[in-house]
Structures are given as C-alpha cells and as structure tokens.
Coordinates of C-alpha atoms in Angstrom, one line a residue:
Chain A
M1 CA -13.1 -20.7 -26.6
T2 CA -15.1 -22.3 -29.3
A3 CA -15.8 -20.3 -32.3
T4 CA -17.8 -22.9 -34.0
V5 CA -21.2 -23.4 -32.8
P6 CA -21.4 -27.2 -30.8
R7 CA -23.6 -29.6 -31.7
E8 CA -25.4 -31.9 -29.4
N9 CA -23.9 -35.0 -27.0
D10 CA -20.5 -32.9 -27.9
Q11 CA -18.2 -33.0 -24.9
L12 CA -16.9 -30.1 -24.0
F13 CA -14.8 -28.1 -20.8
F14 CA -17.0 -25.4 -18.8
I15 CA -13.7 -23.8 -17.3
D16 CA -11.9 -27.8 -15.8
N17 CA -14.6 -29.7 -15.8
E18 CA -16.4 -31.6 -18.6
V19 CA -19.5 -31.3 -19.9
I20 CA -22.1 -33.2 -22.0
I21 CA -24.1 -30.6 -24.7
V22 CA -27.6 -31.2 -24.2
K23 CA -29.4 -28.8 -27.0
V24 CA -27.6 -25.8 -28.3
Y25 CA -29.8 -22.4 -29.0
P26 CA -27.7 -21.2 -31.9
T27 CA -29.4 -17.8 -32.5
F28 CA -28.3 -17.4 -28.8
Q29 CA -25.1 -18.2 -29.0
L30 CA -26.5 -20.3 -25.8
A31 CA -25.8 -24.3 -25.2
K32 CA -27.9 -26.3 -21.8
V33 CA -25.4 -28.8 -20.5
R34 CA -24.3 -30.5 -17.3
Y35 CA -20.9 -32.1 -15.9
L36 CA -20.8 -36.0 -16.9
S37 CA -21.4 -37.0 -13.5
S38 CA -24.6 -35.2 -13.1
M39 CA -27.9 -35.3 -14.6
D40 CA -28.9 -31.3 -13.6
T41 CA -28.4 -29.1 -16.5
F42 CA -27.7 -25.4 -16.7
M43 CA -27.0 -22.6 -19.3
V44 CA -23.8 -21.3 -20.7
D45 CA -22.8 -18.9 -23.7
F46 CA -21.6 -21.5 -26.3
H47 CA -18.7 -19.4 -26.4
V48 CA -17.2 -20.5 -22.9
L49 CA -17.2 -23.9 -23.8
Q50 CA -13.6 -24.9 -25.2
P51 CA -12.1 -28.4 -26.1
Y52 CA -9.5 -28.6 -23.5
A53 CA -9.7 -27.5 -19.5
E54 CA -8.9 -24.2 -19.2
E55 CA -5.2 -24.6 -16.6
R56 CA -5.2 -20.4 -15.3
S57 CA -5.5 -20.0 -11.9
S58 CA -8.1 -17.5 -11.6
L59 CA -9.6 -16.1 -7.9
S60 CA -14.0 -15.9 -7.1
I61 CA -15.3 -12.6 -5.9
S62 CA -16.9 -14.9 -3.2
L63 CA -13.5 -15.6 -1.7
L64 CA -12.6 -11.6 -1.3
G65 CA -15.6 -10.7 0.5
G66 CA -19.1 -8.8 0.6
V67 CA -20.5 -12.1 -1.5
L68 CA -23.5 -13.3 0.7
Chain B
M1 CA -30.3 -12.9 -2.7
I2 CA -27.4 -15.9 -2.4
L3 CA -25.4 -16.1 -5.5
K4 CA -23.7 -19.6 -6.5
F5 CA -19.8 -18.9 -7.8
I6 CA -18.7 -20.7 -9.5
D7 CA -15.5 -22.9 -8.0
T8 CA -12.7 -22.0 -10.9
P9 CA -8.6 -23.4 -10.7
L10 CA -6.4 -21.7 -8.5
D11 CA -3.0 -23.9 -7.4
G12 CA -0.7 -23.1 -5.3
K13 CA 2.1 -22.4 -7.4
S14 CA -0.4 -19.1 -8.6
W15 CA -1.5 -18.5 -5.5
E16 CA 1.7 -18.7 -3.6
K17 CA 3.0 -15.9 -5.8
L18 CA 0.3 -14.4 -5.7
M19 CA 0.4 -14.0 -2.0
N20 CA 3.9 -12.9 -2.4
S21 CA 2.9 -10.1 -4.2
C22 CA 0.0 -9.0 -1.9
Y23 CA 2.9 -9.5 1.1
R24 CA 5.9 -7.0 -1.2
I25 CA 3.2 -4.5 -0.9
K26 CA 1.3 -4.6 2.0
F27 CA 4.9 -5.0 3.4
Q28 CA 7.1 -2.7 1.4
D29 CA 7.5 -0.4 4.5
E30 CA 8.8 -3.0 6.9
H31 CA 11.0 -4.2 4.2
F32 CA 9.4 -7.7 3.0
T33 CA 12.0 -10.2 1.6
E34 CA 11.3 -13.2 0.1
I35 CA 12.4 -16.4 0.6
P36 CA 12.6 -18.2 -2.6
A37 CA 12.7 -22.1 -2.3
V38 CA 15.9 -22.7 -3.9
H39 CA 19.6 -23.2 -3.0
G40 CA 19.0 -24.5 0.4
G41 CA 15.1 -23.6 0.4
D42 CA 13.2 -21.8 1.8
A43 CA 13.3 -22.1 5.3
G44 CA 9.9 -23.7 5.3
I45 CA 8.8 -19.8 5.1
E46 CA 8.0 -17.8 2.0
G47 CA 9.1 -14.3 3.1
F48 CA 9.6 -11.9 6.2
T49 CA 9.3 -8.9 7.4
R50 CA 11.8 -7.1 9.3
K51 CA 9.1 -6.4 12.5
G52 CA 9.3 -10.6 13.0
R53 CA 6.4 -11.2 10.5
V54 CA 7.1 -14.1 8.5
Y55 CA 4.3 -16.5 6.0
Q56 CA 3.6 -20.0 4.6
C57 CA 1.0 -19.8 2.0
Y58 CA -1.3 -23.2 1.6
C59 CA -4.3 -23.6 -0.9
P60 CA -5.7 -26.4 -0.9
E61 CA -7.1 -29.0 -3.9
R62 CA -10.3 -28.6 -4.6
G63 CA -13.6 -30.6 -3.9
Y64 CA -12.7 -30.6 0.0
N65 CA -15.9 -31.2 2.1
D66 CA -15.4 -28.8 4.9
D67 CA -13.8 -31.5 7.5
E68 CA -11.3 -32.5 4.7
L69 CA -10.3 -29.1 4.7
H70 CA -9.9 -28.7 8.0
D71 CA -8.1 -31.3 8.1
H72 CA -5.6 -30.7 5.3
L73 CA -5.1 -27.3 6.8
R74 CA -4.3 -28.6 9.8
D75 CA -2.8 -30.7 8.7
K76 CA -0.2 -28.3 6.8
M77 CA -0.1 -25.7 9.9
T78 CA 1.1 -29.3 12.1
K79 CA 3.7 -29.8 9.6
D80 CA 5.2 -26.6 8.9
I81 CA 5.3 -25.7 12.7
G82 CA 7.0 -28.3 13.0
K83 CA 9.0 -26.7 10.7
L84 CA 9.3 -23.5 12.3
T85 CA 10.6 -25.3 15.5
S86 CA 12.7 -27.9 13.9
P87 CA 17.1 -27.2 15.0
K88 CA 17.9 -27.7 10.9
Y89 CA 15.0 -25.5 10.3
A90 CA 16.2 -22.5 12.8
D91 CA 20.2 -22.3 11.4
R92 CA 18.7 -22.5 8.3
L93 CA 16.3 -18.8 9.2
K94 CA 18.9 -17.3 11.1
G95 CA 20.9 -18.0 8.1
L96 CA 18.9 -16.3 5.9
G97 CA 19.0 -13.1 9.2
V98 CA 15.1 -13.3 9.9
P99 CA 14.7 -11.5 12.3
M100 CA 13.4 -12.5 16.2
I101 CA 10.0 -14.4 14.9
K102 CA 6.9 -12.1 16.7
E103 CA 4.7 -13.8 14.0
W104 CA 4.0 -16.4 11.7
H105 CA 1.1 -16.6 9.1
F106 CA -0.6 -19.4 7.5
V107 CA -1.8 -17.4 3.9
I108 CA -5.0 -19.6 2.8
P109 CA -7.7 -18.8 0.3
E110 CA -10.5 -19.3 3.0
Y111 CA -11.2 -21.8 5.9
K112 CA -14.8 -22.4 6.3
D113 CA -15.1 -22.7 10.6
S114 CA -13.2 -22.1 13.7
R115 CA -11.5 -25.3 14.1
I116 CA -8.6 -24.3 12.1
I117 CA -8.4 -21.3 14.7
S118 CA -8.7 -23.1 17.7
H119 CA -5.6 -25.6 15.7
A120 CA -3.7 -22.6 16.2
E121 CA -4.2 -21.2 18.8
T122 CA -2.8 -25.0 20.7
K123 CA 0.1 -24.7 18.5
R124 CA 0.5 -21.6 20.0
K125 CA 1.1 -22.4 22.9
E126 CA 3.3 -25.5 22.3
V127 CA 6.1 -22.9 20.3
I128 CA 6.2 -20.8 23.6
A129 CA 6.3 -24.1 25.8
L130 CA 9.0 -25.4 23.4
K131 CA 10.7 -21.8 23.8
N132 CA 10.2 -21.3 27.9
A133 CA 11.6 -25.2 28.1
D134 CA 14.6 -24.1 26.5
P135 CA 14.9 -20.5 25.6
S136 CA 18.8 -20.8 23.7
N137 CA 17.6 -22.8 21.3
Y138 CA 14.4 -20.8 20.8
D139 CA 16.2 -17.3 20.6
Y140 CA 15.0 -16.7 17.2
I141 CA 11.3 -16.8 18.2
D142 CA 9.5 -13.6 20.5
E143 CA 8.1 -14.7 24.0
D144 CA 4.8 -12.9 22.3
F145 CA 4.7 -15.5 19.5
I146 CA 1.3 -15.5 17.9
I147 CA 0.2 -17.3 14.7
V148 CA -2.6 -15.7 11.9
I149 CA -4.5 -17.1 9.8
K150 CA -4.9 -14.9 6.3
Q151 CA -6.8 -15.8 4.3
A152 CA -7.4 -14.4 0.7
E153 CA -10.5 -11.4 1.6
D154 CA -7.6 -9.7 4.3
F155 CA -6.0 -9.0 0.7
K156 CA -9.0 -7.8 -1.0
V157 CA -7.5 -4.2 -1.3
E158 CA -4.2 -6.0 -3.0
I159 CA -5.4 -8.8 -4.9
S160 CA -8.1 -5.9 -6.6
R161 CA -5.2 -3.5 -7.6
M162 CA -3.1 -6.6 -8.5
I163 CA -5.9 -8.0 -10.8
R164 CA -7.0 -4.8 -12.4
T165 CA -3.7 -3.4 -13.4
T166 CA -3.0 -7.5 -14.7
L167 CA 0.4 -7.0 -12.3
T168 CA -0.7 -10.9 -12.0
D169 CA -1.9 -13.8 -14.0
M170 CA -4.1 -14.3 -11.9
Q171 CA -7.8 -13.8 -12.9
L172 CA -11.0 -13.2 -11.3
N173 CA -14.0 -15.0 -11.6
I174 CA -17.6 -13.4 -11.2
A175 CA -19.6 -16.7 -12.8
I176 CA -22.7 -18.0 -11.5
H177 CA -24.7 -21.5 -11.5
H178 CA -27.2 -20.6 -13.7
T179 CA -29.9 -23.1 -13.2
T180 CA -32.5 -24.4 -15.4
A181 CA -34.6 -23.6 -12.5
A182 CA -38.0 -21.4 -13.2
P183 CA -37.0 -17.7 -11.9
D184 CA -38.4 -16.3 -8.9
W185 CA -41.0 -14.4 -10.1
S186 CA -41.7 -11.8 -7.4
Q187 CA -37.7 -10.6 -8.1
C188 CA -39.0 -10.0 -11.7
D189 CA -40.6 -6.9 -12.9
S190 CA -44.0 -7.6 -14.6
E191 CA -43.0 -5.2 -17.9
K192 CA -39.8 -6.8 -17.9
V193 CA -41.1 -10.1 -18.0
E194 CA -43.0 -8.9 -21.0
N195 CA -40.6 -7.6 -22.3
I196 CA -38.4 -10.2 -22.5
K197 CA -40.5 -12.5 -24.1
R198 CA -41.8 -10.5 -26.6
K199 CA -37.8 -9.6 -27.8
V200 CA -37.3 -13.1 -27.8
K201 CA -40.2 -14.1 -29.8
A202 CA -39.8 -11.4 -31.9
V203 CA -35.4 -12.6 -32.5
R204 CA -37.4 -16.7 -33.3
G205 CA -39.6 -15.5 -35.5
D206 CA -42.1 -17.7 -33.2
G207 CA -44.6 -16.9 -31.2
D208 CA -45.9 -20.1 -30.1
E209 CA -45.5 -19.6 -26.0
L210 CA -46.4 -23.3 -24.7
D211 CA -43.3 -23.8 -26.8
E212 CA -40.7 -25.1 -24.0
D213 CA -37.7 -24.0 -25.9
Y214 CA -39.0 -20.4 -26.0
K215 CA -40.0 -20.9 -21.9
E216 CA -36.1 -21.7 -21.0
L217 CA -35.0 -19.1 -23.0
V218 CA -37.9 -16.7 -21.1
N219 CA -37.1 -18.6 -18.1
M220 CA -33.0 -17.9 -18.8
Y221 CA -32.9 -14.4 -19.8
I222 CA -35.4 -13.7 -16.3
N223 CA -33.1 -15.7 -14.1
S224 CA -29.5 -13.3 -15.7
Y225 CA -31.5 -10.6 -15.4
I226 CA -32.2 -10.9 -11.7
N227 CA -28.7 -12.7 -11.5
G228 CA -26.7 -9.8 -12.9
M229 CA -28.5 -7.2 -11.3
E230 CA -27.7 -8.3 -8.0
I231 CA -23.8 -9.2 -9.4
L232 CA -23.4 -5.3 -10.0
K233 CA -24.6 -4.5 -7.1
V234 CA -22.0 -7.0 -5.5
L235 CA -19.1 -4.5 -7.6
R236 CA -20.4 -1.7 -7.1
V237 CA -20.6 -2.0 -3.5
S238 CA -17.5 -3.9 -2.7
Y239 CA -15.0 -3.3 -5.8
A240 CA -16.0 0.3 -7.5
E241 CA -12.8 0.0 -9.7
V242 CA -14.3 -3.1 -11.1
Y243 CA -17.6 -2.1 -11.5
E244 CA -17.1 1.5 -13.1
D245 CA -14.7 -0.1 -16.4
I246 CA -17.9 -2.5 -16.7
Y247 CA -20.5 0.3 -16.3
M248 CA -18.8 2.6 -18.8
L249 CA -18.7 0.2 -21.4
E250 CA -22.3 -0.8 -20.9
Q251 CA -23.7 2.3 -20.7
S252 CA -21.7 3.9 -24.1
Y253 CA -22.7 0.4 -25.3
K254 CA -26.0 0.2 -24.6
K255 CA -26.8 3.7 -26.8
E256 CA -25.0 1.7 -30.3
V257 CA -27.9 -1.5 -29.4
A258 CA -30.5 1.1 -28.8
F259 CA -29.8 3.4 -32.2
K260 CA -29.3 -0.3 -33.9
T261 CA -32.4 -2.0 -33.5
R262 CA -35.0 0.7 -33.8
M263 CA -33.2 1.9 -37.2
N264 CA -33.9 -2.2 -38.5
T265 CA -37.2 -2.2 -39.8
N266 CA -36.5 -5.7 -41.2
S267 CA -38.3 -8.2 -39.0
S268 CA -36.4 -10.8 -40.8
I269 CA -32.7 -10.1 -39.3
N270 CA -33.8 -10.0 -36.1
A271 CA -31.9 -13.2 -35.6
Q272 CA -28.7 -11.8 -37.7
L273 CA -28.6 -8.2 -36.2
F274 CA -28.8 -9.9 -32.6
N275 CA -26.0 -12.0 -33.5
E276 CA -24.3 -9.7 -34.4
I277 CA -24.7 -7.7 -31.0
L278 CA -23.6 -10.5 -28.8
D279 CA -20.5 -11.1 -30.8
D280 CA -19.9 -7.1 -31.2
F281 CA -20.2 -7.2 -27.1
Q282 CA -18.6 -10.0 -26.7
K283 CA -15.4 -8.9 -28.2
K284 CA -16.3 -5.2 -26.7
L285 CA -15.8 -7.9 -23.2
E286 CA -12.4 -9.5 -24.0
Q287 CA -11.0 -6.1 -23.3
F288 CA -11.5 -6.8 -19.2
K289 CA -8.2 -8.9 -19.7
Y290 CA -8.3 -9.8 -15.6
L291 CA -11.7 -11.1 -16.2
N292 CA -11.7 -15.1 -16.6
M293 CA -13.7 -16.3 -20.5
A294 CA -16.4 -17.4 -17.8
S295 CA -17.0 -14.0 -16.4
I296 CA -16.9 -12.5 -20.1
M297 CA -19.8 -15.1 -20.4
E298 CA -21.2 -14.1 -17.6
L299 CA -21.4 -10.1 -18.4
K300 CA -22.5 -10.5 -21.8
L301 CA -25.7 -13.2 -20.1
D302 CA -26.3 -10.7 -18.1
L303 CA -26.1 -7.2 -19.8
I304 CA -27.9 -8.8 -22.8
S305 CA -30.5 -9.9 -20.4
G306 CA -30.4 -6.6 -19.0
W307 CA -31.2 -5.2 -22.6
L308 CA -33.6 -7.5 -23.6
A309 CA -35.5 -6.3 -20.2
D310 CA -35.3 -2.8 -21.0
C311 CA -35.7 -0.7 -23.8
S312 CA -32.2 -0.6 -25.1
M313 CA -32.5 -3.0 -27.6
Q314 CA -36.1 -3.3 -29.3
F315 CA -37.0 -5.7 -32.6
R316 CA -40.1 -5.5 -34.5
S317 CA -42.5 -8.7 -34.4
R318 CA -42.4 -10.5 -37.0

C-alpha cells in the first residue's frame, strides 16, 4: 500500500493492473486513474495503488452468489 | 441495481488449496482423502471420499470471453476424463485405494453458460459406454457414474467460514468498479445530496459549485453512497457474519466521527480533521485481514460517503 501521495502521470498498480494517475485529490485521499489500455477513468482511494502488482489470490464475492 | 465487482487475481494453486479445504470440511463424514501430486502423481484427481466421490480442480486464466472460457473448460474436462479412463491412471487409482467411482466432480470458479453441462453429459455417456463394453477393465467405475460440475458458489458456506476465520490465505474481494459518470440521482434522496455537497465544500474550503473538481468529487461520493448501500445489502442478506463485523465497527466509529466533527469549531482545519478521520478509519478497517486491500478501500470510501450523506459527519462552513 503506497504511503505517499501519488502524482499525476505516475504509473502504479491497482490490484494487478497497471494504471496511470490522471488527477489527485490529496485532501480526499482520492485519485482519478485509468488503465493503460483505456481512456475511461475511475476513482480510487490512492492508498490502494502500489508500485507492484498484487499477487495474492482473492475471491470476488460475485463468485459466491447472492449478487445480481 | 447491478454492481460490477472487480475481477481479482486467482491462481490455480490457490484455487486448488481452497477447494481441498472445502472438500475436507464438506465431506469429512465420508473420510475425505486428499491426494498430493508428488511421489507418483495424483492420478488425475485432487482427492476422493469413501463414498466414491472424486474431484478435479481447474482455475482458468482471467480475461477469457464466454466462448474462450467454455473452450478451456471443455478441453480440460475432456483431458481429465481421458485420464480417468486410461489404464495407467486406473492402476494408480486402485493403488491409492480409491473406491468404486460414482461421482467425478469438475471444480471450477464459475461457468457462464450451459455448454459445459452438455459436454459433461457427453463425457458421462462415453464413460458408461466404455464400462459397458469392457466391464472388467473398468471395474473401478460405478455403473451409475455421473459427472458433476461444482462452482465456488456451491461452497459458499465453507469458503465464507474459512476466509473469515483466516483458515485460508485466500481473501475476499468486495471492491467494485467506480466510474466518473454522473450518478443516478433518482437513487439518492435530495437531502443526502445536499449534505454531501455542503460537506465537500466545507472540507475543500472552496464554495464554487461550477468547479469541475468539486463536481467530480460530489458525483463520486454520491455514487459511493448508492453503491455502498447496495454492497452492504448484499452482505447483510448473504454474508451475515461479514456484514456484522463491518456493521459493528461502523456503528461504533460513527459515534467517534460525530463527536470529533461536531466538537470542532475551527473551519480552517476541516481538511486536516477529515484526513485524520480517513487515516484512522482505514487503520480500523485493516483489522479485517480476510478482505483484500481493494475491499478495505471500497468500504472506507462507501462508509465515509454514508457519513457525509447523513448527519454523522458535520463540518462548519468557512
């Protein structure tokens, strides 16, 4: 988990996908990012962004049912 | 409302390890026996029970479309049924003391359409035909042999229990995709929207409603508020213990937040106070070791959005 505030155009990992920082909102601990292969942006808490890909396996709740 | 959960890494080894634990819990009364794939191989199965159930795990790569997923599932099933019916593996199965095989389970995270079910039926008929044609060489396969496809959802109870009590390294992911699109205003009470707007202004210290950053932040918090309610509803209905963990933390921390923010009379430190709350709440959420980091941040965002929307978090205007 990154402890420092990222900067625009930094390339970091969101889980195991590389993203580019489009904009940072330090007061709100948020960053607007996009995947390298897409121009669509989305918001994340910048503490989730890491300099390396997440390798630990996790199971999405959508696989366990009860989700539309 | 349809939540788009993020697809997170899930490798074959972790899947296999998780399913071995699930089978151990689920079929303990049938003397479940795991077969490690060392010293002679696993005979094409991960384990068996004394009631003739055997299973094979498979976790496809991510990013396949539906057709690619089906192709990989089909090919893997074909290959492994081929092993089941080959003389080399038959000797190994008998040598391991596997009883007459009644059920062969194909254990996968999910399937998307019925083609794999049809393929399973095709392979079942082939196995039965082989047995009928040569009963003595296929004496290890039951005449009522069936192929069963198992998904993660079939082990929801076992997985939830193991993940929550950290009996497995596997974590749970509840993070969703957050877009920067405008929210569905119909899903959010106007009073909540005004609360969020007022507090974002108070934290920013800038009252310009036409500012693009301001609009993006407000949209994001409204979306997170709406999504957060939906995620918590899913957890409350289907994952009661996980929901209870989160609910109890949220309820107790909400009181602290209300107290801290109401006691502050100095609007110039709104941003500092907000950041302290974000940092502190994140630390509290990180106690849930069974949630991956993306899920921790999801909850942080959604619950904070809720406090901005209702009266739990108050900031004096500048």
